[in-house]
Each structure stands twice: as structure tokens, then as C-alpha cells.
């Protein structure tokens, strides 16, 4: 029998202490131990992007990371970004542009889009398409998602003093 390991980390600004099996991945830890089910699991192989979260400020695929690797780290999930209001404009743009249908890809898409907009205030459509190319959507055909991200970039730029 494999022994559990103790980890301590920060999740959405709150300290979390947990005992986990060494093989438990971060996506399952967030969903099953912390009930943060906004992190979706599609492929479990690092391909679809549905499980995207931030670890120490960088987006990662949480299905490819072990929970034990996050000991001492700061994790942010879609719930954290949503509750803080950080992505409220992006969420509104997704609604306005009908950039989601089933919603399965949406949390990962929002995490990745926000990462792009933090790095580049004026991405063109090709840049947006390329940056989101690792996040798969089965429903929308991507155009509306690109519209929503482009619209948010413009709004943020216009709102700058
Ligand atoms: S579930 Fe992690 S990339 Fe698909
Ligand atoms: S909205 Fe259904 S997978 Fe993207």
C-alpha cells in the first residue's frame, strides 16, 4: 500500500493542508479533495486544455501535474479568478458573443485567454487563435471565442487612463 504524503499549499488565497497519494494529479485533487469542480477534466493527457489552472502565476495543465508537486505553491482556479472579479469583463464578453455552448471548455479557455491578455494588451486575431490553440472546443467553432477575447482586449485598452 502506498503511503499518503502531506502537502501544504495556497488555493485561491486560502491555505490548504492535505494528505494525498503520490500519484494523485492536481486536477483530481482540486475537484475531489477541494470540490473545485470548475476545473474540468477532458483528455487527462495534456491535450485539451480543459483542466488549465495557474500555479505560481503560470498557467499549467493540471492533469499533467501531481498534487505533491504543488507543495508550497500558490494555485488559482477558475473559481478564484471569477470570485475576485479579475475576469468579469472576459466572462461578460463570452456571454455577449455566445462564446460558449456546453461550457465544458470554458473555464480552461477563460484561464488561457486571461493569461494572454496579461501578457499582451493588443493581440490580433491570429495571435489569439494561436494562444488558444491548445484549448479545444467541440461546440463553438472558435470564432465567437476569438471575438470575445478581442472585444475584451479593446475594452481594457479603452479603459486605461
Ligand atoms: S484534461 Fe488536462 S489537458 Fe485535457
Ligand atoms: S462550449 Fe462546448 S466544448 Fe466549448
PDB file of C-alpha atoms and ligand atoms in Angstrom:
ATOM      1  CA  UNK A   1       0.000   0.000   0.000  1.00  0.00           C
ATOM      2  CA  UNK A   2       1.346   3.452  -0.976  1.00  0.00           C
ATOM      3  CA  UNK A   3       1.674   5.926   1.856  1.00  0.00           C
ATOM      4  CA  UNK A   4      -0.044   9.270   1.581  1.00  0.00           C
ATOM      5  CA  UNK A   5       2.029  12.426   1.663  1.00  0.00           C
ATOM      6  CA  UNK A   6       1.364  15.672   3.469  1.00  0.00           C
ATOM      7  CA  UNK A   7       1.146  18.812   1.335  1.00  0.00           C
ATOM      8  CA  UNK A   8       0.533  22.444   2.235  1.00  0.00           C
ATOM      9  CA  UNK A   9      -0.282  24.999  -0.408  1.00  0.00           C
ATOM     10  CA  UNK A  10      -2.406  28.029  -1.124  1.00  0.00           C
ATOM     11  CA  UNK A  11      -5.513  27.677  -3.255  1.00  0.00           C
ATOM     12  CA  UNK A  12      -7.359  30.828  -4.299  1.00  0.00           C
ATOM     13  CA  UNK A  13      -5.738  32.693  -1.429  1.00  0.00           C
ATOM     14  CA  UNK A  14      -6.555  30.156   1.264  1.00  0.00           C
ATOM     15  CA  UNK A  15      -4.107  27.816   2.931  1.00  0.00           C
ATOM     16  CA  UNK A  16      -4.801  24.137   2.317  1.00  0.00           C
ATOM     17  CA  UNK A  17      -3.235  21.201   4.162  1.00  0.00           C
ATOM     18  CA  UNK A  18      -3.943  17.743   2.822  1.00  0.00           C
ATOM     19  CA  UNK A  19      -2.824  14.129   2.747  1.00  0.00           C
ATOM     20  CA  UNK A  20      -2.610  12.821  -0.805  1.00  0.00           C
ATOM     21  CA  UNK A  21      -1.445   9.757  -2.643  1.00  0.00           C
ATOM     22  CA  UNK A  22       1.761  10.399  -4.622  1.00  0.00           C
ATOM     23  CA  UNK A  23       0.018   9.521  -7.899  1.00  0.00           C
ATOM     24  CA  UNK A  24      -2.923  11.908  -7.466  1.00  0.00           C
ATOM     25  CA  UNK A  25      -2.896  14.588 -10.139  1.00  0.00           C
ATOM     26  CA  UNK A  26      -3.632  18.240  -9.425  1.00  0.00           C
ATOM     27  CA  UNK A  27      -6.907  18.267 -11.388  1.00  0.00           C
ATOM     28  CA  UNK A  28      -8.326  15.389  -9.367  1.00  0.00           C
ATOM     29  CA  UNK A  29      -7.028  16.920  -6.139  1.00  0.00           C
ATOM     30  CA  UNK A  30      -8.816  20.208  -6.863  1.00  0.00           C
ATOM     31  CA  UNK A  31     -12.031  18.500  -7.905  1.00  0.00           C
ATOM     32  CA  UNK A  32     -12.229  15.637  -5.427  1.00  0.00           C
ATOM     33  CA  UNK A  33     -10.480  16.969  -2.322  1.00  0.00           C
ATOM     34  CA  UNK A  34     -11.460  20.638  -2.570  1.00  0.00           C
ATOM     35  CA  UNK A  35     -14.731  20.403  -4.590  1.00  0.00           C
ATOM     36  CA  UNK A  36     -13.372  22.964  -7.073  1.00  0.00           C
ATOM     37  CA  UNK A  37     -15.168  21.369  -9.983  1.00  0.00           C
ATOM     38  CA  UNK A  38     -14.779  24.352 -12.324  1.00  0.00           C
ATOM     39  CA  UNK A  39     -11.509  22.742 -13.343  1.00  0.00           C
ATOM     40  CA  UNK A  40     -12.725  20.274 -15.942  1.00  0.00           C
ATOM     41  CA  UNK A  41     -11.083  17.040 -16.994  1.00  0.00           C
ATOM     42  CA  UNK A  42     -11.373  16.069 -20.642  1.00  0.00           C
ATOM     43  CA  UNK A  43      -8.481  14.118 -22.059  1.00  0.00           C
ATOM     44  CA  UNK A  44      -6.293  13.555 -18.964  1.00  0.00           C
ATOM     45  CA  UNK A  45      -3.304  13.661 -21.313  1.00  0.00           C
ATOM     46  CA  UNK A  46      -2.420  17.338 -21.571  1.00  0.00           C
ATOM     47  CA  UNK A  47      -4.128  17.781 -24.927  1.00  0.00           C
ATOM     48  CA  UNK A  48      -7.483  19.543 -24.465  1.00  0.00           C
ATOM     49  CA  UNK A  49      -6.734  22.383 -22.018  1.00  0.00           C
ATOM     50  CA  UNK A  50      -9.968  21.927 -20.052  1.00  0.00           C
ATOM     51  CA  UNK A  51      -8.003  21.484 -16.814  1.00  0.00           C
ATOM     52  CA  UNK A  52      -5.973  24.717 -17.077  1.00  0.00           C
ATOM     53  CA  UNK A  53      -5.170  26.424 -13.763  1.00  0.00           C
ATOM     54  CA  UNK A  54      -2.486  28.832 -12.553  1.00  0.00           C
ATOM     55  CA  UNK A  55       0.423  27.595 -10.471  1.00  0.00           C
ATOM     56  CA  UNK A  56       2.594  30.404  -9.095  1.00  0.00           C
ATOM     57  CA  UNK A  57       1.126  32.717 -11.711  1.00  0.00           C
ATOM     58  CA  UNK A  58       1.770  30.474 -14.732  1.00  0.00           C
ATOM     59  CA  UNK A  59      -0.928  28.503 -16.485  1.00  0.00           C
ATOM     60  CA  UNK A  60      -0.468  24.741 -16.430  1.00  0.00           C
ATOM     61  CA  UNK A  61      -2.460  21.673 -17.353  1.00  0.00           C
ATOM     62  CA  UNK A  62      -3.444  20.317 -14.002  1.00  0.00           C
ATOM     63  CA  UNK A  63      -3.947  16.791 -15.339  1.00  0.00           C
ATOM     64  CA  UNK A  64      -0.204  16.649 -16.032  1.00  0.00           C
ATOM     65  CA  UNK A  65       0.923  17.819 -12.611  1.00  0.00           C
ATOM     66  CA  UNK A  66       0.940  15.781  -9.447  1.00  0.00           C
ATOM     67  CA  UNK A  67      -0.691  17.262  -6.384  1.00  0.00           C
ATOM     68  CA  UNK A  68       2.504  16.591  -4.400  1.00  0.00           C
ATOM     69  CA  UNK A  69       4.424  18.829  -6.819  1.00  0.00           C
ATOM     70  CA  UNK A  70       2.349  21.780  -5.638  1.00  0.00           C
ATOM     71  CA  UNK A  71       3.590  21.626  -2.055  1.00  0.00           C
ATOM     72  CA  UNK A  72       4.395  25.239  -1.139  1.00  0.00           C
ATOM     73  CA  UNK A  73       2.821  26.617  -4.322  1.00  0.00           C
ATOM     74  CA  UNK A  74       0.068  29.115  -4.912  1.00  0.00           C
ATOM     75  CA  UNK A  75      -2.760  27.788  -7.088  1.00  0.00           C
ATOM     76  CA  UNK A  76      -5.515  29.805  -8.713  1.00  0.00           C
ATOM     77  CA  UNK A  77      -8.522  28.155 -10.300  1.00  0.00           C
ATOM     78  CA  UNK A  78     -11.407  29.477 -12.327  1.00  0.00           C
ATOM     79  CA  UNK A  79     -13.378  29.882  -9.074  1.00  0.00           C
ATOM     80  CA  UNK A  80     -10.682  32.186  -7.686  1.00  0.00           C
ATOM     81  CA  UNK A  81     -10.477  34.319 -10.824  1.00  0.00           C
ATOM     82  CA  UNK A  82     -14.244  34.500 -11.008  1.00  0.00           C
ATOM     83  CA  UNK A  83     -14.775  35.395  -7.331  1.00  0.00           C
ATOM     84  CA  UNK A  84     -12.101  38.108  -7.374  1.00  0.00           C
ATOM     85  CA  UNK A  85     -13.684  39.817 -10.383  1.00  0.00           C
ATOM     86  CA  UNK A  86     -10.418  39.563 -12.307  1.00  0.00           C
ATOM     87  CA  UNK A  87     -12.134  38.158 -15.378  1.00  0.00           C
ATOM     88  CA  UNK A  88     -15.624  39.632 -15.044  1.00  0.00           C
ATOM     89  CA  UNK A  89     -15.225  41.569 -18.307  1.00  0.00           C
ATOM     90  CA  UNK A  90     -13.983  38.476 -20.121  1.00  0.00           C
ATOM     91  CA  UNK A  91     -16.872  36.421 -18.762  1.00  0.00           C
ATOM     92  CA  UNK A  92     -19.333  39.126 -19.879  1.00  0.00           C
ATOM     93  CA  UNK A  93     -17.758  39.155 -23.340  1.00  0.00           C
ATOM     94  CA  UNK A  94     -18.126  35.368 -23.591  1.00  0.00           C
ATOM     95  CA  UNK A  95     -21.806  35.743 -22.709  1.00  0.00           C
ATOM     96  CA  UNK A  96     -22.372  38.650 -25.092  1.00  0.00           C
ATOM     97  CA  UNK A  97     -20.629  36.938 -28.003  1.00  0.00           C
ATOM     98  CA  UNK A  98     -22.168  33.498 -27.387  1.00  0.00           C
ATOM     99  CA  UNK A  99     -18.672  32.134 -26.959  1.00  0.00           C
ATOM    100  CA  UNK A 100     -19.875  29.106 -25.039  1.00  0.00           C
ATOM    101  CA  UNK A 101     -22.428  26.418 -25.634  1.00  0.00           C
ATOM    102  CA  UNK A 102     -21.977  23.329 -23.446  1.00  0.00           C
ATOM    103  CA  UNK A 103     -19.430  25.215 -21.350  1.00  0.00           C
ATOM    104  CA  UNK A 104     -17.083  22.290 -20.907  1.00  0.00           C
ATOM    105  CA  UNK A 105     -14.075  24.086 -22.375  1.00  0.00           C
ATOM    106  CA  UNK A 106     -14.980  27.488 -20.956  1.00  0.00           C
ATOM    107  CA  UNK A 107     -13.071  27.557 -17.627  1.00  0.00           C
ATOM    108  CA  UNK A 108      -9.841  26.485 -19.323  1.00  0.00           C
ATOM    109  CA  UNK A 109     -10.486  28.853 -22.209  1.00  0.00           C
ATOM    110  CA  UNK A 110     -11.005  31.773 -19.816  1.00  0.00           C
ATOM    111  CA  UNK A 111      -7.848  30.925 -17.846  1.00  0.00           C
ATOM    112  CA  UNK A 112      -5.785  30.828 -21.043  1.00  0.00           C
ATOM    113  CA  UNK A 113      -7.385  33.943 -22.535  1.00  0.00           C
ATOM    114  CA  UNK A 114      -6.724  35.898 -19.346  1.00  0.00           C
ATOM    115  CA  UNK A 115      -3.107  34.727 -19.428  1.00  0.00           C
ATOM    116  CA  UNK A 116      -2.787  36.045 -22.978  1.00  0.00           C
ATOM    117  CA  UNK A 117      -4.351  39.402 -22.103  1.00  0.00           C
ATOM    118  CA  UNK A 118      -1.991  39.810 -19.163  1.00  0.00           C
ATOM    119  CA  UNK A 119       0.995  39.269 -21.450  1.00  0.00           C
ATOM    120  CA  UNK A 120      -0.228  41.184 -24.468  1.00  0.00           C
ATOM    121  CA  UNK A 121      -2.693  44.083 -24.340  1.00  0.00           C
ATOM    122  CA  UNK A 122      -3.227  44.220 -28.094  1.00  0.00           C
ATOM    123  CA  UNK A 123      -3.286  40.690 -29.527  1.00  0.00           C
ATOM    124  CA  UNK A 124      -4.548  40.410 -33.097  1.00  0.00           C
ATOM    125  CA  UNK A 125      -6.930  37.633 -34.090  1.00  0.00           C
ATOM    126  CA  UNK A 126      -4.135  35.375 -35.296  1.00  0.00           C
ATOM    127  CA  UNK A 127      -2.281  35.767 -32.008  1.00  0.00           C
ATOM    128  CA  UNK A 128      -5.460  34.981 -30.049  1.00  0.00           C
ATOM    129  CA  UNK A 129      -6.133  31.943 -32.224  1.00  0.00           C
ATOM    130  CA  UNK A 130      -2.604  30.666 -31.759  1.00  0.00           C
ATOM    131  CA  UNK A 131      -2.554  31.267 -27.992  1.00  0.00           C
ATOM    132  CA  UNK A 132      -5.834  29.416 -27.531  1.00  0.00           C
ATOM    133  CA  UNK A 133      -4.907  26.631 -29.935  1.00  0.00           C
ATOM    134  CA  UNK A 134      -4.168  24.230 -27.083  1.00  0.00           C
ATOM    135  CA  UNK A 135      -7.691  24.649 -25.691  1.00  0.00           C
ATOM    136  CA  UNK A 136     -10.172  22.512 -27.569  1.00  0.00           C
ATOM    137  CA  UNK A 137     -13.819  23.408 -28.052  1.00  0.00           C
ATOM    138  CA  UNK A 138     -16.228  20.922 -29.618  1.00  0.00           C
ATOM    139  CA  UNK A 139     -19.131  23.343 -29.918  1.00  0.00           C
ATOM    140  CA  UNK A 140     -18.459  26.902 -30.967  1.00  0.00           C
ATOM    141  CA  UNK A 141     -16.184  26.777 -33.995  1.00  0.00           C
ATOM    142  CA  UNK A 142     -13.856  29.174 -32.115  1.00  0.00           C
ATOM    143  CA  UNK A 143     -14.852  32.374 -33.957  1.00  0.00           C
ATOM    144  CA  UNK A 144     -17.081  33.635 -31.148  1.00  0.00           C
ATOM    145  CA  UNK A 145     -14.372  32.878 -28.588  1.00  0.00           C
ATOM    146  CA  UNK A 146     -11.836  34.876 -30.572  1.00  0.00           C
ATOM    147  CA  UNK A 147     -14.400  37.695 -30.917  1.00  0.00           C
ATOM    148  CA  UNK A 148     -14.901  37.740 -27.136  1.00  0.00           C
ATOM    149  CA  UNK A 149     -11.195  37.866 -26.353  1.00  0.00           C
ATOM    150  CA  UNK A 150     -10.615  40.566 -28.972  1.00  0.00           C
ATOM    151  CA  UNK A 151     -13.518  42.598 -27.581  1.00  0.00           C
ATOM    152  CA  UNK A 152     -12.154  42.337 -24.030  1.00  0.00           C
ATOM    153  CA  UNK A 153      -8.697  43.436 -25.155  1.00  0.00           C
ATOM    154  CA  UNK A 154     -10.219  46.504 -26.834  1.00  0.00           C
ATOM    155  CA  UNK A 155     -12.340  47.350 -23.784  1.00  0.00           C
ATOM    156  CA  UNK A 156      -9.380  47.056 -21.435  1.00  0.00           C
ATOM    157  CA  UNK A 157      -7.278  49.245 -23.675  1.00  0.00           C
ATOM    158  CA  UNK A 158     -10.030  51.863 -23.906  1.00  0.00           C
ATOM    159  CA  UNK A 159     -10.456  51.849 -20.125  1.00  0.00           C
ATOM    160  CA  UNK A 160      -6.770  52.578 -19.488  1.00  0.00           C
ATOM    161  CA  UNK A 161      -6.154  56.118 -18.281  1.00  0.00           C
TER     162      UNK A 161
HETATM  163  S1  LIG B   1      -7.744  17.196 -19.115  1.00  0.00           S
HETATM  164 FE1  LIG B   1      -5.833  18.175 -18.925  1.00  0.00          FE
HETATM  165  S2  LIG B   1      -5.337  18.817 -20.910  1.00  0.00           S
HETATM  166 FE2  LIG B   1      -7.166  17.673 -21.167  1.00  0.00          FE
HETATM  167  S1  LIG B   2     -18.563  25.239 -25.484  1.00  0.00           S
HETATM  168 FE1  LIG B   2     -18.715  23.068 -25.602  1.00  0.00          FE
HETATM  169  S2  LIG B   2     -16.664  22.401 -25.698  1.00  0.00           S
HETATM  170 FE2  LIG B   2     -16.527  24.558 -25.889  1.00  0.00          FE
END
